[in-house]
Short mmCIF file of C-alpha atoms and ligand atoms in Angstrom, two decimals:
data_model
loop_
_atom_site.label_atom_id
_atom_site.label_comp_id
_atom_site.label_asym_id
_atom_site.label_seq_id
_atom_site.Cartn_x
_atom_site.Cartn_y
_atom_site.Cartn_z
CA UNK A 1 -22.38 27.64 -26.97
CA UNK A 2 -19.79 29.99 -25.99
CA UNK A 3 -17.60 29.35 -22.97
CA UNK A 4 -19.44 31.87 -20.94
CA UNK A 5 -22.85 29.96 -21.68
CA UNK A 6 -21.22 26.70 -21.15
CA UNK A 7 -20.19 27.81 -17.67
CA UNK A 8 -23.51 29.09 -16.67
CA UNK A 9 -25.03 25.91 -17.96
CA UNK A 10 -22.71 23.70 -16.03
CA UNK A 11 -23.27 26.13 -12.99
CA UNK A 12 -26.99 25.65 -13.24
CA UNK A 13 -26.72 21.84 -13.59
CA UNK A 14 -24.72 21.79 -10.46
CA UNK A 15 -27.48 23.80 -8.77
CA UNK A 16 -30.10 21.18 -9.88
CA UNK A 17 -27.95 18.35 -8.86
CA UNK A 18 -27.29 19.79 -5.34
CA UNK A 19 -31.11 20.54 -5.01
CA UNK A 20 -31.82 17.00 -6.00
CA UNK A 21 -29.54 15.77 -3.47
CA UNK A 22 -30.91 17.83 -0.86
CA UNK A 23 -34.70 17.75 -1.87
CA UNK A 24 -34.75 13.99 -2.49
CA UNK A 25 -34.23 12.83 0.91
CA UNK A 26 -36.40 15.45 2.29
CA UNK A 27 -39.23 14.56 -0.03
CA UNK A 28 -38.94 10.91 0.66
CA UNK A 29 -38.99 11.61 4.44
CA UNK A 30 -42.07 13.94 4.06
CA UNK A 31 -43.68 11.27 1.93
CA UNK A 32 -43.14 8.54 4.40
CA UNK A 33 -44.50 10.60 7.25
CA UNK A 34 -47.43 11.99 5.56
CA UNK A 35 -47.79 8.99 3.29
CA UNK A 36 -51.41 7.79 4.36
CA UNK A 37 -52.88 11.04 3.47
CA UNK A 38 -51.11 11.68 0.14
CA UNK A 39 -51.43 9.94 -3.21
CA UNK A 40 -47.73 8.59 -2.76
CA UNK A 41 -44.47 8.95 -4.39
CA UNK A 42 -45.93 9.06 -7.96
CA UNK A 43 -46.41 12.85 -8.00
CA UNK A 44 -42.50 13.23 -7.48
CA UNK A 45 -41.64 10.82 -10.55
CA UNK A 46 -42.56 13.87 -12.73
CA UNK A 47 -39.41 15.42 -11.27
CA UNK A 48 -37.37 12.53 -12.64
CA UNK A 49 -35.10 12.39 -9.59
CA UNK A 50 -33.64 9.27 -10.99
CA UNK A 51 -31.38 6.90 -8.93
CA UNK A 52 -28.55 8.58 -7.21
CA UNK A 53 -27.35 5.73 -5.06
CA UNK A 54 -28.17 2.21 -5.51
CA UNK A 55 -30.49 0.76 -2.76
CA UNK A 56 -28.09 -2.08 -1.87
CA UNK A 57 -24.40 -1.03 -2.34
CA UNK A 58 -23.12 -3.36 -5.23
CA UNK A 59 -20.07 -5.40 -4.71
CA UNK A 60 -17.05 -3.40 -5.96
CA UNK A 61 -15.53 -4.75 -9.32
CA UNK A 62 -12.93 -6.95 -7.15
CA UNK A 63 -15.64 -9.57 -6.88
CA UNK A 64 -14.47 -12.61 -4.83
CA UNK A 65 -10.96 -13.74 -4.47
CA UNK A 66 -9.60 -16.71 -2.47
CA UNK A 67 -5.80 -17.14 -1.87
CA UNK A 68 -5.12 -20.69 -1.17
CA UNK A 69 -2.04 -21.91 0.48
CA UNK A 70 -0.31 -18.69 1.59
CA UNK A 71 1.98 -17.89 4.38
CA UNK A 72 1.04 -14.58 5.65
CA UNK A 73 3.33 -11.71 6.86
CA UNK A 74 0.61 -9.79 8.42
CA UNK A 75 2.39 -6.36 8.49
CA UNK A 76 3.10 -6.66 12.36
CA UNK A 77 4.59 -10.04 13.23
CA UNK A 78 8.21 -10.92 12.41
CA UNK A 79 7.06 -14.75 11.67
CA UNK A 80 5.22 -15.96 8.80
CA UNK A 81 1.73 -17.66 9.54
CA UNK A 82 1.22 -21.49 8.90
CA UNK A 83 -0.14 -22.29 5.49
CA UNK A 84 -3.61 -20.61 5.14
CA UNK A 85 -6.24 -19.06 3.01
CA UNK A 86 -7.41 -15.67 2.66
CA UNK A 87 -10.91 -14.75 1.36
CA UNK A 88 -11.26 -11.46 -0.18
CA UNK A 89 -14.91 -10.16 -0.75
CA UNK A 90 -15.21 -6.89 -2.50
CA UNK A 91 -12.39 -4.47 -1.06
CA UNK A 92 -12.30 -6.30 2.12
CA UNK A 93 -10.39 -9.10 3.60
CA UNK A 94 -13.46 -11.06 4.72
CA UNK A 95 -11.67 -14.15 6.27
CA UNK A 96 -8.44 -15.77 7.03
CA UNK A 97 -8.43 -19.49 7.41
CA UNK A 98 -5.81 -21.78 8.77
CA UNK A 99 -6.95 -24.53 6.19
CA UNK A 100 -4.65 -23.79 3.21
CA UNK A 101 -7.12 -25.55 0.97
CA UNK A 102 -10.32 -23.75 2.11
CA UNK A 103 -12.83 -23.58 -0.65
CA UNK A 104 -15.43 -20.81 -1.09
CA UNK A 105 -18.95 -21.58 -2.07
CA UNK A 106 -19.69 -18.03 -3.81
CA UNK A 107 -20.47 -17.99 -7.51
CA UNK A 108 -17.42 -16.48 -9.68
CA UNK A 109 -14.92 -16.81 -6.93
CA UNK A 110 -11.44 -16.33 -8.38
CA UNK A 111 -9.06 -18.90 -6.82
CA UNK A 112 -5.38 -18.21 -6.54
CA UNK A 113 -3.39 -21.39 -5.60
CA UNK A 114 -0.36 -19.45 -4.20
CA UNK A 115 1.65 -22.72 -3.61
CA UNK A 116 3.07 -21.56 -0.30
CA UNK A 117 4.08 -18.31 -1.36
CA UNK A 118 4.01 -15.19 0.79
CA UNK A 119 1.05 -12.92 1.05
CA UNK A 120 1.81 -9.46 2.52
CA UNK A 121 0.12 -6.10 3.04
CA UNK A 122 0.51 -3.56 -0.02
CA UNK A 123 3.42 -1.38 0.75
CA UNK A 124 2.87 2.29 1.95
CA UNK A 125 5.07 5.18 1.13
CA UNK A 126 4.60 7.77 3.83
CA UNK A 127 6.60 10.63 1.79
CA UNK A 128 6.01 10.38 -1.79
CA UNK A 129 5.43 13.22 -4.43
CA UNK A 130 3.22 11.62 -7.30
CA UNK A 131 3.23 14.61 -9.46
CA UNK A 132 6.99 15.55 -8.86
CA UNK A 133 8.90 12.26 -8.36
CA UNK A 134 9.84 11.33 -11.95
CA UNK A 135 9.69 14.70 -13.62
CA UNK A 136 12.94 16.78 -14.20
CA UNK A 137 12.60 20.28 -12.77
CA UNK A 138 13.16 21.68 -16.33
CA UNK A 139 10.21 19.86 -17.56
CA UNK A 140 8.27 20.82 -14.55
CA UNK A 141 8.54 24.40 -15.10
CA UNK A 142 8.11 24.60 -18.73
CA UNK A 143 5.69 22.02 -19.80
CA UNK A 144 2.02 22.02 -20.18
CA UNK A 145 -0.09 21.02 -17.17
CA UNK A 146 -1.98 18.50 -19.29
CA UNK A 147 1.34 16.64 -20.29
CA UNK A 148 2.47 16.69 -16.70
CA UNK A 149 -0.65 15.21 -15.42
CA UNK A 150 -0.33 12.26 -17.94
CA UNK A 151 3.28 11.90 -16.79
CA UNK A 152 1.99 11.71 -13.26
CA UNK A 153 -0.45 9.34 -14.21
CA UNK A 154 1.89 7.10 -15.95
CA UNK A 155 4.10 7.14 -12.64
CA UNK A 156 1.09 6.53 -10.55
CA UNK A 157 0.68 3.14 -12.55
CA UNK A 158 4.40 2.37 -12.01
CA UNK A 159 4.12 3.09 -8.34
CA UNK A 160 1.32 0.71 -7.91
CA UNK A 161 3.36 -1.99 -10.22
CA UNK A 162 6.17 -1.56 -7.48
CA UNK A 163 3.75 -2.78 -4.97
CA UNK A 164 2.90 0.45 -3.26
CA UNK A 165 -0.82 0.46 -2.89
CA UNK A 166 -0.90 3.65 -0.93
CA UNK A 167 1.32 6.75 -0.84
CA UNK A 168 1.20 9.78 1.32
CA UNK A 169 1.82 12.75 -1.11
CA UNK A 170 3.75 15.34 0.68
CA UNK A 171 3.35 17.94 -1.66
CA UNK A 172 2.05 18.53 -5.34
CA UNK A 173 -1.12 18.85 -7.47
CA UNK A 174 -2.41 15.49 -7.11
CA UNK A 175 -6.19 16.14 -6.42
CA UNK A 176 -7.19 15.40 -10.06
CA UNK A 177 -4.87 12.32 -10.25
CA UNK A 178 -6.20 10.96 -7.03
CA UNK A 179 -9.74 11.41 -8.49
CA UNK A 180 -9.06 9.77 -11.54
CA UNK A 181 -7.55 6.66 -9.89
CA UNK A 182 -10.31 6.49 -7.36
CA UNK A 183 -12.90 6.60 -10.11
CA UNK A 184 -10.94 3.78 -12.13
CA UNK A 185 -10.09 6.18 -14.86
CA UNK A 186 -6.47 5.44 -14.53
CA UNK A 187 -4.26 3.17 -12.44
CA UNK A 188 -2.39 3.88 -9.43
CA UNK A 189 -2.05 3.76 -5.69
CA UNK A 190 -4.29 5.28 -3.00
CA UNK A 191 -3.26 8.82 -2.50
CA UNK A 192 -3.24 10.70 0.86
CA UNK A 193 -2.86 14.33 -0.74
CA UNK A 194 -1.40 17.36 1.06
CA UNK A 195 -1.72 19.43 -1.93
CA UNK A 196 0.55 22.59 -2.02
CA UNK A 197 3.38 22.70 0.25
CA UNK A 198 2.99 25.76 2.42
CA UNK A 199 6.04 27.65 2.81
CA UNK A 200 7.06 31.26 3.92
CA UNK A 201 8.76 33.72 1.62
CA UNK A 202 12.33 32.23 0.82
CA UNK A 203 11.25 29.11 2.62
CA UNK A 204 12.09 25.56 1.24
CA UNK A 205 8.87 25.73 -0.71
CA UNK A 206 9.53 29.14 -2.30
CA UNK A 207 10.52 28.09 -5.81
CA UNK A 208 10.43 31.58 -7.47
CA UNK A 209 13.20 32.97 -9.29
CA UNK A 210 15.03 35.91 -7.61
CA UNK A 211 13.46 38.34 -10.16
CA UNK A 212 9.80 37.39 -9.06
CA UNK A 213 10.28 39.13 -5.73
CA UNK A 214 8.95 41.46 -4.19
CA UNK A 215 5.25 40.71 -4.45
CA UNK A 216 2.58 42.93 -2.93
CA UNK A 217 0.36 41.32 -0.38
CA UNK A 218 -2.49 39.64 -2.15
CA UNK A 219 -0.62 40.09 -5.37
CA UNK A 220 -0.54 37.67 -8.45
CA UNK A 221 0.56 34.14 -7.74
CA UNK A 222 4.01 32.62 -8.91
CA UNK A 223 4.08 29.85 -11.34
CA UNK A 224 4.57 27.10 -8.64
CA UNK A 225 1.73 28.41 -6.80
CA UNK A 226 -0.63 28.48 -9.82
CA UNK A 227 0.36 24.91 -10.63
CA UNK A 228 -0.40 23.95 -7.09
CA UNK A 229 3.05 22.80 -6.12
CA UNK A 230 3.53 25.31 -3.45
CA UNK A 231 1.70 27.95 -1.52
CA UNK A 232 3.52 31.00 -0.05
CA UNK A 233 2.31 32.63 3.11
CA UNK A 234 3.61 35.18 5.48
CA UNK A 235 1.51 35.55 8.68
CA UNK A 236 -0.85 33.33 10.73
CA UNK A 237 -3.86 34.67 8.48
CA UNK A 238 -2.11 33.93 5.31
CA UNK A 239 -1.07 30.35 6.56
CA UNK A 240 -4.59 29.76 7.80
CA UNK A 241 -6.05 30.69 4.41
CA UNK A 242 -3.55 28.55 2.53
CA UNK A 243 -4.16 25.52 4.68
CA UNK A 244 -8.03 25.82 4.48
CA UNK A 245 -7.73 26.11 0.67
CA UNK A 246 -5.88 22.75 0.57
CA UNK A 247 -8.48 21.29 3.02
CA UNK A 248 -11.21 22.61 0.65
CA UNK A 249 -9.59 20.83 -2.32
CA UNK A 250 -9.35 17.44 -0.52
CA UNK A 251 -5.96 17.41 1.41
CA UNK A 252 -5.98 14.62 3.91
CA UNK A 253 -3.31 16.46 5.85
CA UNK A 254 -1.35 19.62 5.76
CA UNK A 255 2.42 19.94 4.89
CA UNK A 256 4.27 22.98 5.91
CA UNK A 257 8.04 23.91 5.38
CA UNK A 258 9.26 24.35 8.84
CA UNK A 259 13.11 24.78 8.00
CA UNK A 260 15.62 24.84 5.44
CA UNK A 261 15.83 22.10 2.67
CA UNK A 262 18.45 20.46 0.60
CA UNK A 263 16.93 21.11 -2.98
CA UNK A 264 15.99 24.73 -2.61
CA UNK A 265 18.77 27.33 -3.21
CA UNK A 266 17.40 30.34 -1.22
CA UNK A 267 17.49 29.02 2.15
CA UNK A 268 20.14 27.97 4.63
CA UNK A 269 19.55 24.27 5.91
CA UNK A 270 20.00 25.73 9.57
CA UNK A 271 17.13 28.22 8.90
CA UNK A 272 13.99 28.04 11.13
CA UNK A 273 10.91 28.69 8.76
CA UNK A 274 7.73 30.28 10.02
CA UNK A 275 7.16 31.35 13.54
CA UNK A 276 5.40 29.12 16.10
CA UNK A 277 2.28 31.24 15.59
CA UNK A 278 2.25 30.76 11.89
CA UNK A 279 2.76 26.83 12.23
CA UNK A 280 -0.03 26.93 14.92
CA UNK A 281 -2.64 28.72 12.62
CA UNK A 282 -2.10 25.70 10.17
CA UNK A 283 -2.50 23.22 13.13
CA UNK A 284 -5.76 24.89 14.36
CA UNK A 285 -7.27 24.81 10.64
CA UNK A 286 -6.19 21.16 10.26
CA UNK A 287 -7.43 19.91 13.75
CA UNK A 288 -10.80 21.73 13.14
CA UNK A 289 -10.95 19.39 9.79
CA UNK A 290 -10.15 16.47 11.80
CA UNK A 291 -6.56 16.01 10.68
CA UNK A 292 -3.00 17.14 11.34
CA UNK A 293 -0.17 19.09 10.22
CA UNK A 294 3.18 17.52 8.93
CA UNK A 295 6.22 19.81 9.09
CA UNK A 296 9.46 19.43 7.12
CA UNK A 297 12.27 20.03 9.54
CA UNK A 298 16.07 18.94 9.66
CA UNK A 299 17.46 20.74 12.72
CA UNK A 300 16.61 20.45 16.54
CA UNK A 301 15.44 24.03 16.66
CA UNK A 302 13.01 23.79 13.75
CA UNK A 303 11.66 20.38 15.03
CA UNK A 304 11.15 21.77 18.46
CA UNK A 305 9.22 24.88 17.14
CA UNK A 306 6.87 22.56 15.02
CA UNK A 307 6.27 20.41 18.16
CA UNK A 308 5.51 23.52 20.16
CA UNK A 309 2.94 24.57 17.55
CA UNK A 310 1.24 21.20 17.61
CA UNK A 311 2.49 19.33 14.56
CA UNK A 312 1.74 15.69 14.71
CA UNK A 313 4.45 14.47 12.23
CA UNK A 314 7.89 15.58 11.44
CA UNK A 315 9.28 15.03 7.92
CA UNK A 316 13.13 14.06 7.62
CA UNK A 317 14.68 15.41 10.92
CA UNK A 318 18.20 13.94 9.98
CA UNK A 319 19.99 16.66 11.91
CA UNK A 320 18.20 15.87 15.00
CA UNK A 321 19.95 15.72 18.57
CA UNK A 322 19.30 13.31 21.37
CA UNK A 323 17.03 15.39 23.58
CA UNK A 324 14.77 16.35 20.57
CA UNK A 325 14.54 12.74 19.54
CA UNK A 326 13.38 11.89 23.07
CA UNK A 327 10.89 14.56 23.12
CA UNK A 328 9.30 13.04 19.68
CA UNK A 329 9.04 9.81 21.67
CA UNK A 330 7.78 11.21 24.78
CA UNK A 331 5.05 13.27 22.86
CA UNK A 332 4.06 10.38 20.59
CA UNK A 333 5.02 12.51 17.65
CA UNK A 334 5.54 10.75 14.19
CA UNK A 335 9.11 10.72 12.70
CA UNK A 336 8.75 10.38 8.93
CA UNK A 337 12.39 9.56 8.12
CA UNK A 338 14.07 8.74 4.75
CA UNK A 339 17.08 6.56 4.40
CA UNK A 340 18.93 9.67 2.66
CA UNK A 341 22.43 8.25 1.97
CA UNK A 342 25.07 9.11 -0.58
CA UNK A 343 24.16 7.94 -3.90
CA UNK A 344 26.87 9.10 -6.57
CA UNK A 345 24.22 9.06 -9.35
CA UNK A 346 21.63 11.39 -7.57
CA UNK A 347 24.49 13.65 -5.96
CA UNK A 348 26.00 14.25 -9.27
CA UNK A 349 22.86 15.91 -10.53
CA UNK A 350 22.66 18.36 -7.52
CA UNK A 351 23.68 22.01 -7.61
CA UNK A 352 26.85 22.76 -5.78
CA UNK A 353 24.79 24.63 -3.08
CA UNK A 354 22.49 21.54 -2.62
CA UNK A 355 25.45 19.17 -2.65
CA UNK A 356 26.95 20.80 0.53
CA UNK A 357 23.73 20.59 2.22
CA UNK A 358 22.92 17.13 1.10
CA UNK A 359 26.42 15.98 2.60
CA UNK A 360 25.28 17.17 6.04
CA UNK A 361 22.03 15.43 5.87
CA UNK A 362 23.35 12.09 4.67
CA UNK A 363 25.93 12.24 7.63
CA UNK A 364 22.82 12.67 10.00
CA UNK A 365 20.91 9.75 8.66
CA UNK A 366 23.08 7.27 10.65
CA UNK A 367 22.43 9.06 13.88
CA UNK A 368 18.75 9.76 13.15
CA UNK A 369 17.84 6.15 12.82
CA UNK A 370 19.98 5.18 15.87
CA UNK A 371 18.25 7.57 17.96
CA UNK A 372 14.72 6.78 16.48
CA UNK A 373 15.38 3.16 17.62
CA UNK A 374 17.04 4.12 20.91
CA UNK A 375 13.90 6.08 22.19
CA UNK A 376 11.28 3.90 20.15
CA UNK A 377 10.07 7.05 18.25
CA UNK A 378 6.97 6.13 16.12
CA UNK A 379 8.90 6.10 12.81
CA UNK A 380 7.45 6.11 9.22
CA UNK A 381 9.09 5.22 6.19
CA UNK A 382 9.30 6.98 2.96
CA UNK A 383 11.36 7.28 -0.12
CA UNK A 384 10.97 11.14 -0.90
CA UNK A 385 12.36 11.23 -4.55
CA UNK A 386 11.89 14.55 -6.47
CA UNK A 387 12.48 15.12 -10.17
CA UNK A 388 14.49 11.75 -10.80
CA UNK A 389 12.81 9.22 -12.90
CA UNK A 390 15.73 6.77 -12.02
CA UNK A 391 15.52 6.98 -8.46
CA UNK A 392 11.76 6.90 -8.52
CA UNK A 393 12.02 3.48 -10.41
CA UNK A 394 14.19 2.24 -7.37
CA UNK A 395 11.57 3.19 -4.75
CA UNK A 396 11.57 -0.57 -3.49
CA UNK A 397 15.36 -0.41 -3.10
CA UNK A 398 15.02 2.68 -0.65
CA UNK A 399 12.94 0.27 1.33
CA UNK A 400 15.30 -2.43 0.99
CA UNK A 401 18.20 -0.45 2.24
CA UNK A 402 16.51 -0.02 5.57
CA UNK A 403 18.18 -3.28 6.76
CA UNK A 404 21.31 -1.04 7.54
CA UNK A 405 19.41 -0.20 10.58
CA UNK A 406 16.51 -2.65 11.09
CA UNK A 407 15.68 -6.14 10.68
CA UNK A 408 13.84 -7.04 7.37
CA UNK A 409 10.65 -7.73 9.51
CA UNK A 410 10.90 -4.39 11.33
CA UNK A 411 11.58 -2.53 7.98
CA UNK A 412 8.50 -4.09 6.34
CA UNK A 413 6.44 -3.48 9.36
CA UNK A 414 7.36 0.29 9.02
CA UNK A 415 6.23 0.33 5.38
CA UNK A 416 2.98 -1.48 6.01
CA UNK A 417 1.33 -1.54 9.47
CA UNK A 418 3.13 1.40 11.03
CA UNK A 419 2.66 3.67 7.94
CA UNK A 420 -1.02 2.44 7.89
CA UNK A 421 -1.35 3.88 11.39
CA UNK A 422 -0.01 7.11 10.25
CA UNK A 423 -2.49 7.20 7.32
CA UNK A 424 -5.48 6.96 9.86
CA UNK A 425 -4.19 10.15 11.53
CA UNK A 426 -6.21 11.90 8.87
CA UNK A 427 -9.22 11.30 11.10
CA UNK A 428 -12.78 11.79 9.82
CA UNK A 429 -11.53 13.24 6.50
CA UNK A 430 -9.55 9.94 6.01
CA UNK A 431 -10.14 9.41 2.27
CA UNK A 432 -9.90 5.58 2.65
CA UNK A 433 -11.38 4.82 6.01
CA UNK A 434 -10.57 1.16 6.76
CA UNK A 435 -7.47 -0.64 7.94
CA UNK A 436 -4.41 -0.09 5.78
CA UNK A 437 -0.98 -2.05 5.98
CA UNK A 438 -2.19 -5.33 7.56
CA UNK A 439 -3.52 -8.66 6.55
CA UNK A 440 -6.33 -9.20 8.90
CA UNK A 441 -10.08 -9.80 8.71
CA UNK A 442 -11.99 -6.67 8.13
CA UNK A 443 -8.87 -4.70 6.62
CA UNK A 444 -8.82 -3.25 3.22
CA UNK A 445 -7.70 -5.71 0.73
CA UNK A 446 -4.46 -4.32 -0.57
CA UNK A 447 -2.33 -7.25 -0.93
CA UNK A 448 1.24 -8.51 -2.37
CA UNK A 449 1.96 -12.23 -3.34
CA UNK A 450 5.66 -12.56 -3.20
CA UNK A 451 7.74 -15.17 -4.77
CA UNK A 452 10.20 -15.78 -1.82
CA UNK A 453 10.20 -14.77 1.63
CA UNK A 454 10.89 -10.97 2.22
CA UNK A 455 11.37 -11.45 5.96
CA UNK A 456 14.55 -13.56 4.93
CA UNK A 457 15.54 -11.47 1.82
CA UNK A 458 14.19 -7.99 1.81
CA UNK A 459 15.81 -7.26 -1.43
CA UNK A 460 12.81 -9.11 -3.02
CA UNK A 461 10.92 -5.70 -2.74
CA UNK A 462 13.62 -3.97 -4.81
CA UNK A 463 12.61 -6.17 -7.71
CA UNK A 464 8.98 -6.11 -8.04
CA UNK A 465 8.75 -6.93 -11.63
CA UNK A 466 10.09 -10.38 -10.98
CA UNK A 467 9.09 -10.96 -7.34
CA UNK A 468 5.46 -9.67 -6.97
CA UNK A 469 3.36 -12.11 -8.65
CA UNK A 470 -0.02 -10.81 -7.64
CA UNK A 471 -0.65 -7.02 -6.86
CA UNK A 472 -4.11 -6.44 -5.50
CA UNK A 473 -5.47 -2.95 -4.46
CA UNK A 474 -9.00 -2.36 -2.91
CA UNK A 475 -9.98 -6.09 -3.70
CA UNK A 476 -8.99 -5.51 -7.46
CA UNK A 477 -6.16 -7.42 -9.08
CA UNK A 478 -3.75 -5.24 -11.14
CA UNK A 479 -1.03 -7.83 -11.75
CA UNK A 480 -1.16 -11.81 -11.68
CA UNK A 481 1.37 -13.67 -13.38
CA UNK A 482 0.37 -17.09 -12.00
CA UNK A 483 -1.26 -19.04 -14.57
CA UNK A 484 -5.01 -19.57 -14.04
ZN1 LIG B 501 9.53 15.57 0.07
#
């Protein structure tokens, strides 16, 4: 069969499948209503409708797990619970009992005697790039997409093994990877994808070389656009189109570049990117889809324009001023802030242009956290690593370093319960509806069993290989070093 036939065959199959989806409930409803005067459902069996959905949803692969004798950090409270038991059924935390030796009558229950270890929610990174974090820019622009996806899958597994059970992906082609993880084809965290980062021409997400411009409106896409890393748009209509394209592909939120960035050579850090009308076009598209827009912005002017346009989350913002920080708090806007500080290793690999911009941002980090705390801004934590496998492997260290500004409990709350709240902002298109980032009855069962107390020593999260003895996501155990 040639490729054309193959295409039309698969197209025909899709139509049949769609028809079955539509017709099946209609036929069943009709049969139910007019049943008494019809021979019954048998006539429809000739259509071989098959069984699209099981009548009763089966328990997910996780089965039943009972954690005995755990002390719980629930994602919110700064104190550990008394010794308790936690029962997980399917992908849900079913019950938390104050009896450390609680038992469960269900068959095939997997009992984990934690011996007083700490059970905490899986970590959430609110600003991660699953496709871009660990791949050098040179590989990214030259390698085959299949190879890049395999590298991303490897990094996804490593991310989960660092205890990150959820990431909000703030740009990059991760839709296929997310699907493969969700289907169990490969291993990784839950992914809240943004898809392509939407940028104006010469904005922070315009990765074209100088020789690739100008292009005519509607002209061919550049390499980074074809790969799904970025989408370039100039006008409210184009921004609306690009935003809707991401939503169509499954984005759970939209990411726009609203100001200059560190890693991009063709825009000053002080630049304001897009107009308010352009940003607002994306906000409308997102809100009509039940979700929100997150805007990359460092300076007060860029942040204020994003707020005026209706953005619900500001990414970075290290160069903020005091009145703008207060504005974030007053309006209940999320501040997705990263502990960007000087690191000799990372700095050495930057271009001179980026180094200059990075120093400004590093200098702003201290002030940003001070203001976030002073005004009680809803603050999310994220590591935001790009193109650096070494730094990506140290994801947990970027969380541990938060104790420069916060108590361990506050830092861990940010990376669990608070970030979980931010994930829920995706509204009715939330790909993982349910509570994330907390240990409580009814929440999704993303759990870490820690050897030691991270509320005393947050550095435990920086060495996950050693200190996370059980890693559970969606009720399924991906790591268990305790003997059973
Ligand atoms: Zn980023």
